[in-house]
Amino acid sequence: MRTVILAGGLGTRLAEETEARPKPMVEIGGRPMLWHIMQHYATHWFTEFVLALGYKGDVVKRFFVEYAGLLGSLSVNLARGEVTRHETGGEDWTVHLIDTGLTTNTGGRVRRVADWVRGGTFMLTYGDGVSDVNLQNLVRFHRSHGKLATITAVRPPARFGGLEFDGDLVRTFTEKPQTGEGWINGGFFVFEPAVLDYIGGDDESLENDVLPRLVARRELAAYRHDRFWQCMDTLRDKRYLESLWQDGRAPWRASA
C-alpha cells in the first residue's frame, strides 16, 4: 500500500524556517519532519511513499538522492574518485518524488499523483504533523466500514494550562491538557482510488472541496484517535516537538 505525503506547501506561518527549505524539511532532532513521518509509517510496515512536491522540491529530492550515499562511514580515493561505504542497510524504503506544481492546492496535488495510486487503497497525510496513531488499526477500521475514505479525527493539544475550581480555590491545574473543544482533522487518511473522481483541478482544496463532497455522499468515516497528535505550524510548535525529542518523550518515536 502506497502512502502519499503532501510536501509542497509554502509554510508561510513558519517563515523563520521555510525561506530556504520546504516545511517538511524543517528538522526535529537533526532529521527532517518528513523523515519522522516516514519512520512512523515504516514502523507499521508501510514503506513505499509518493511525495507530492512543490515549493523547493529540489531540497527534498537532494535529501533522498544523497541520503543513501552519505549514510554511515565512507572512504574516498581522491585520485580514482572511488567511494567505499563501510556499512550497509539504512531504511528499506521506496520513495517516488513527484513534482505537483508550485501553487497547486492540496486536492490538486492528490490529483497530480493519481497515476501512482490508482491501483488500490492508499494512505495520505500531511508533511507537517506527527502522531502515535496505530496505522494498522486505522487501515483495519477503514476496511471494516466499506466507505471510500477515512479521516483520522484528533483532539488538538491545548495551548494553555487547564484550571478546575473549588469555589475560589484552584482544585486542579493541568499543563497543556488534551482539549475538550471537539475533534479536528488530524490527517492520516486512507482512501480508495474512487476518491480521485471527487477532485477537480489544481485549485481544489482537499479540506474545503474534496472532503465536503465525500461527506455529502456519506463516504467519509472518522477514526477517532485520542492520544498524541501535534502539527508543526509555528516556531512554537517546532520548539515543543524538539523538546519532546531531546527529552526522550516523543510519542511518535515508538508508535508501533
Short mmCIF file of C-alpha atoms in Angstrom, two decimals:
data_model
loop_
_atom_site.label_atom_id
_atom_site.label_comp_id
_atom_site.label_asym_id
_atom_site.label_seq_id
_atom_site.Cartn_x
_atom_site.Cartn_y
_atom_site.Cartn_z
CA MET A 1 0.00 0.00 0.00
CA ARG A 2 1.46 3.35 -1.04
CA THR A 3 1.47 6.42 1.18
CA VAL A 4 1.10 9.88 -0.33
CA ILE A 5 2.64 12.73 1.65
CA LEU A 6 1.70 16.31 0.78
CA ALA A 7 5.07 18.05 0.87
CA GLY A 8 4.69 21.03 -1.43
CA GLY A 9 3.17 23.89 0.58
CA LEU A 10 4.81 27.23 1.30
CA GLY A 11 4.69 27.00 5.10
CA THR A 12 4.16 30.75 5.48
CA ARG A 13 3.36 30.55 9.22
CA LEU A 14 6.82 29.09 9.82
CA ALA A 15 8.64 31.63 7.68
CA GLU A 16 11.63 31.70 10.04
CA GLU A 17 12.43 28.15 8.93
CA THR A 18 10.95 27.90 5.43
CA GLU A 19 12.69 30.65 3.50
CA ALA A 20 15.38 28.20 2.40
CA ARG A 21 13.54 24.87 2.59
CA PRO A 22 10.02 23.46 2.48
CA LYS A 23 8.28 22.93 5.81
CA PRO A 24 8.54 19.10 5.72
CA MET A 25 12.32 19.54 5.67
CA VAL A 26 12.44 21.58 8.88
CA GLU A 27 14.44 19.48 11.33
CA ILE A 28 13.43 17.94 14.62
CA GLY A 29 16.30 16.23 16.39
CA GLY A 30 18.57 16.75 13.39
CA ARG A 31 16.22 14.96 10.96
CA PRO A 32 13.54 16.49 8.70
CA MET A 33 9.94 16.32 9.86
CA LEU A 34 9.32 14.34 6.68
CA TRP A 35 11.76 11.64 7.85
CA HIS A 36 9.94 11.39 11.20
CA ILE A 37 6.60 10.90 9.46
CA MET A 38 8.01 8.25 7.14
CA GLN A 39 9.61 6.43 10.06
CA HIS A 40 6.20 6.28 11.72
CA TYR A 41 4.68 4.68 8.63
CA ALA A 42 7.62 2.30 8.22
CA THR A 43 7.19 1.14 11.82
CA HIS A 44 3.79 -0.15 10.71
CA TRP A 45 5.23 -1.76 7.54
CA PHE A 46 4.18 0.93 5.08
CA THR A 47 7.43 1.64 3.24
CA GLU A 48 6.51 2.90 -0.24
CA PHE A 49 5.97 6.64 -0.44
CA VAL A 50 4.74 9.10 -3.06
CA LEU A 51 5.90 12.60 -2.14
CA ALA A 52 3.80 15.37 -3.74
CA LEU A 53 6.39 18.13 -4.13
CA GLY A 54 6.04 21.82 -4.88
CA TYR A 55 7.83 24.66 -3.10
CA LYS A 56 11.59 23.99 -3.11
CA GLY A 57 11.04 20.39 -4.15
CA ASP A 58 14.69 20.21 -5.16
CA VAL A 59 15.63 20.29 -1.46
CA VAL A 60 13.57 17.17 -0.83
CA LYS A 61 14.96 15.42 -3.92
CA ARG A 62 18.53 16.21 -2.94
CA PHE A 63 18.00 14.83 0.56
CA PHE A 64 16.84 11.44 -0.71
CA VAL A 65 19.32 11.23 -3.58
CA GLU A 66 22.20 11.92 -1.21
CA TYR A 67 20.80 10.05 1.77
CA ALA A 68 21.99 6.56 0.91
CA GLY A 69 25.35 7.72 -0.39
CA LEU A 70 26.17 9.73 2.73
CA LEU A 71 24.89 7.24 5.29
CA GLY A 72 27.47 5.83 7.69
CA SER A 73 31.26 5.77 7.27
CA LEU A 74 32.98 6.28 3.91
CA SER A 75 36.45 6.01 2.41
CA VAL A 76 37.23 8.18 -0.60
CA ASN A 77 40.14 7.62 -3.00
CA LEU A 78 40.58 11.09 -4.43
CA ALA A 79 42.83 10.06 -7.32
CA ARG A 80 40.42 7.44 -8.66
CA GLY A 81 37.21 9.08 -7.46
CA GLU A 82 36.18 5.89 -5.68
CA VAL A 83 33.87 5.89 -2.67
CA THR A 84 33.69 2.85 -0.42
CA ARG A 85 30.88 2.51 2.10
CA HIS A 86 31.67 0.63 5.30
CA GLU A 87 28.11 -0.08 6.44
CA THR A 88 25.12 -1.46 4.63
CA GLY A 89 21.49 -1.14 5.49
CA GLY A 90 19.56 2.01 6.28
CA GLU A 91 15.86 2.45 5.67
CA ASP A 92 14.35 -0.04 3.26
CA TRP A 93 12.01 2.49 1.67
CA THR A 94 10.94 3.22 -1.89
CA VAL A 95 10.38 6.94 -2.41
CA HIS A 96 8.71 8.42 -5.51
CA LEU A 97 9.43 12.17 -5.78
CA ILE A 98 6.71 13.77 -7.91
CA ASP A 99 6.58 17.44 -8.94
CA THR A 100 2.98 18.62 -8.45
CA GLY A 101 3.37 22.34 -9.13
CA LEU A 102 4.43 25.35 -7.13
CA THR A 103 0.95 26.78 -6.40
CA THR A 104 -1.19 23.64 -6.64
CA ASN A 105 -3.68 23.26 -3.80
CA THR A 106 -3.89 20.16 -1.58
CA GLY A 107 -6.64 18.45 -3.58
CA GLY A 108 -4.89 19.24 -6.83
CA ARG A 109 -1.67 17.66 -5.55
CA VAL A 110 -3.51 14.41 -4.84
CA ARG A 111 -4.97 14.53 -8.36
CA ARG A 112 -1.50 15.08 -9.83
CA VAL A 113 -0.20 11.83 -8.29
CA ALA A 114 -3.29 9.86 -9.37
CA ASP A 115 -1.33 7.57 -11.69
CA TRP A 116 0.74 6.41 -8.71
CA VAL A 117 -2.22 5.35 -6.56
CA ARG A 118 -4.98 4.16 -8.90
CA GLY A 119 -4.05 0.53 -8.32
CA GLY A 120 -5.65 0.16 -4.90
CA THR A 121 -6.26 1.52 -1.44
CA PHE A 122 -3.72 4.19 -0.50
CA MET A 123 -2.83 6.29 2.53
CA LEU A 124 -2.30 10.03 2.64
CA THR A 125 -1.02 12.50 5.19
CA TYR A 126 0.43 15.98 5.52
CA GLY A 127 4.15 16.70 5.72
CA ASP A 128 3.95 18.71 8.92
CA GLY A 129 2.38 16.56 11.63
CA VAL A 130 3.30 13.61 13.84
CA SER A 131 1.20 11.25 15.92
CA ASP A 132 1.28 7.89 17.64
CA VAL A 133 -1.81 6.67 15.76
CA ASN A 134 -1.70 2.91 15.08
CA LEU A 135 -1.76 2.82 11.30
CA GLN A 136 -2.54 -0.88 11.06
CA ASN A 137 -5.64 -0.34 13.19
CA LEU A 138 -6.53 2.65 11.03
CA VAL A 139 -6.45 0.51 7.88
CA ARG A 140 -8.47 -2.24 9.54
CA PHE A 141 -11.08 0.32 10.55
CA HIS A 142 -11.19 1.68 7.00
CA ARG A 143 -11.77 -1.77 5.54
CA SER A 144 -14.47 -2.55 8.10
CA HIS A 145 -16.90 0.21 7.09
CA GLY A 146 -16.75 -0.02 3.29
CA LYS A 147 -16.63 3.74 2.62
CA LEU A 148 -14.37 5.46 0.11
CA ALA A 149 -12.42 7.45 2.67
CA THR A 150 -11.34 7.50 6.30
CA ILE A 151 -10.04 10.53 8.15
CA THR A 152 -8.23 10.41 11.48
CA ALA A 153 -10.02 12.67 13.96
CA VAL A 154 -7.89 14.08 16.78
CA ARG A 155 -8.29 16.43 19.70
CA PRO A 156 -5.88 19.36 19.36
CA PRO A 157 -3.47 20.00 22.21
CA ALA A 158 -4.49 22.95 24.35
CA ARG A 159 -2.21 25.98 24.21
CA PHE A 160 -2.60 26.91 27.84
CA GLY A 161 -2.80 25.21 31.22
CA GLY A 162 -6.21 23.99 32.36
CA LEU A 163 -7.82 25.02 35.65
CA GLU A 164 -10.64 23.49 37.68
CA PHE A 165 -12.11 25.36 40.63
CA ASP A 166 -13.42 24.59 44.08
CA GLY A 167 -15.14 27.88 44.88
CA ASP A 168 -12.42 30.49 44.74
CA LEU A 169 -9.64 27.92 45.10
CA VAL A 170 -7.92 26.06 42.31
CA ARG A 171 -8.75 22.37 42.61
CA THR A 172 -6.56 21.08 39.77
CA PHE A 173 -4.06 22.55 37.35
CA THR A 174 -3.03 20.64 34.25
CA GLU A 175 -0.30 21.95 31.97
CA LYS A 176 -1.45 21.82 28.35
CA PRO A 177 -4.14 19.15 28.70
CA GLN A 178 -5.72 17.49 25.70
CA THR A 179 -8.51 19.91 24.87
CA GLY A 180 -12.18 19.11 25.12
CA GLU A 181 -13.00 21.51 22.30
CA GLY A 182 -14.00 18.77 19.89
CA TRP A 183 -12.47 16.77 17.09
CA ILE A 184 -10.47 18.15 14.17
CA ASN A 185 -8.86 16.82 11.00
CA GLY A 186 -5.56 15.19 12.01
CA GLY A 187 -4.65 13.92 8.54
CA PHE A 188 -3.61 10.26 8.34
CA PHE A 189 -6.19 9.34 5.71
CA VAL A 190 -6.99 6.06 4.00
CA PHE A 191 -8.54 6.44 0.53
CA GLU A 192 -9.92 4.22 -2.16
CA PRO A 193 -8.93 5.17 -5.73
CA ALA A 194 -12.51 6.34 -6.42
CA VAL A 195 -11.77 9.36 -4.21
CA LEU A 196 -9.77 10.71 -7.15
CA ASP A 197 -13.06 11.18 -9.05
CA TYR A 198 -14.10 13.75 -6.45
CA ILE A 199 -11.17 16.05 -7.27
CA GLY A 200 -11.37 18.74 -9.94
CA GLY A 201 -8.40 20.85 -10.95
CA ASP A 202 -5.23 22.18 -9.37
CA ASP A 203 -7.06 24.88 -7.43
CA GLU A 204 -9.16 22.47 -5.41
CA SER A 205 -8.56 22.06 -1.71
CA LEU A 206 -8.69 18.65 -0.12
CA GLU A 207 -10.17 20.20 3.02
CA ASN A 208 -12.63 22.73 1.52
CA ASP A 209 -13.70 20.94 -1.66
CA VAL A 210 -12.98 17.20 -1.71
CA LEU A 211 -13.80 16.15 1.85
CA PRO A 212 -17.15 18.05 1.91
CA ARG A 213 -18.16 16.21 -1.28
CA LEU A 214 -17.37 12.90 0.36
CA VAL A 215 -19.37 13.94 3.42
CA ALA A 216 -22.35 14.86 1.21
CA ARG A 217 -22.26 11.35 -0.31
CA ARG A 218 -21.79 9.76 3.14
CA GLU A 219 -18.46 8.33 2.03
CA LEU A 220 -16.19 9.75 4.76
CA ALA A 221 -15.72 7.81 8.00
CA ALA A 222 -13.78 9.04 11.05
CA TYR A 223 -11.25 7.05 13.02
CA ARG A 224 -11.05 8.68 16.46
CA HIS A 225 -7.55 8.96 17.89
CA ASP A 226 -7.47 10.48 21.38
CA ARG A 227 -3.78 10.07 22.11
CA PHE A 228 -0.80 12.10 20.86
CA TRP A 229 -1.03 14.34 17.78
CA GLN A 230 0.87 17.52 17.02
CA CYS A 231 1.25 19.66 13.91
CA MET A 232 4.16 21.99 13.22
CA ASP A 233 2.50 25.23 12.13
CA THR A 234 4.58 27.71 14.09
CA LEU A 235 8.03 28.16 15.62
CA ARG A 236 6.41 27.45 18.98
CA ASP A 237 5.23 24.07 17.69
CA LYS A 238 8.69 23.27 16.36
CA ARG A 239 10.31 24.06 19.69
CA TYR A 240 7.78 21.90 21.52
CA LEU A 241 8.42 18.93 19.23
CA GLU A 242 12.17 19.44 19.55
CA SER A 243 11.90 19.43 23.34
CA LEU A 244 9.94 16.16 23.28
CA TRP A 245 12.57 14.56 21.05
CA GLN A 246 15.56 15.78 23.05
CA ASP A 247 13.99 14.68 26.35
CA GLY A 248 13.21 11.20 25.00
CA ARG A 249 9.47 11.84 25.34
CA ALA A 250 8.49 11.84 21.64
CA PRO A 251 5.43 9.54 21.40
CA TRP A 252 5.82 9.08 17.65
CA ARG A 253 9.29 7.61 18.22
CA ALA A 254 7.84 4.32 19.46
CA SER A 255 4.44 4.21 17.83
CA ALA A 256 4.26 0.54 16.86
#
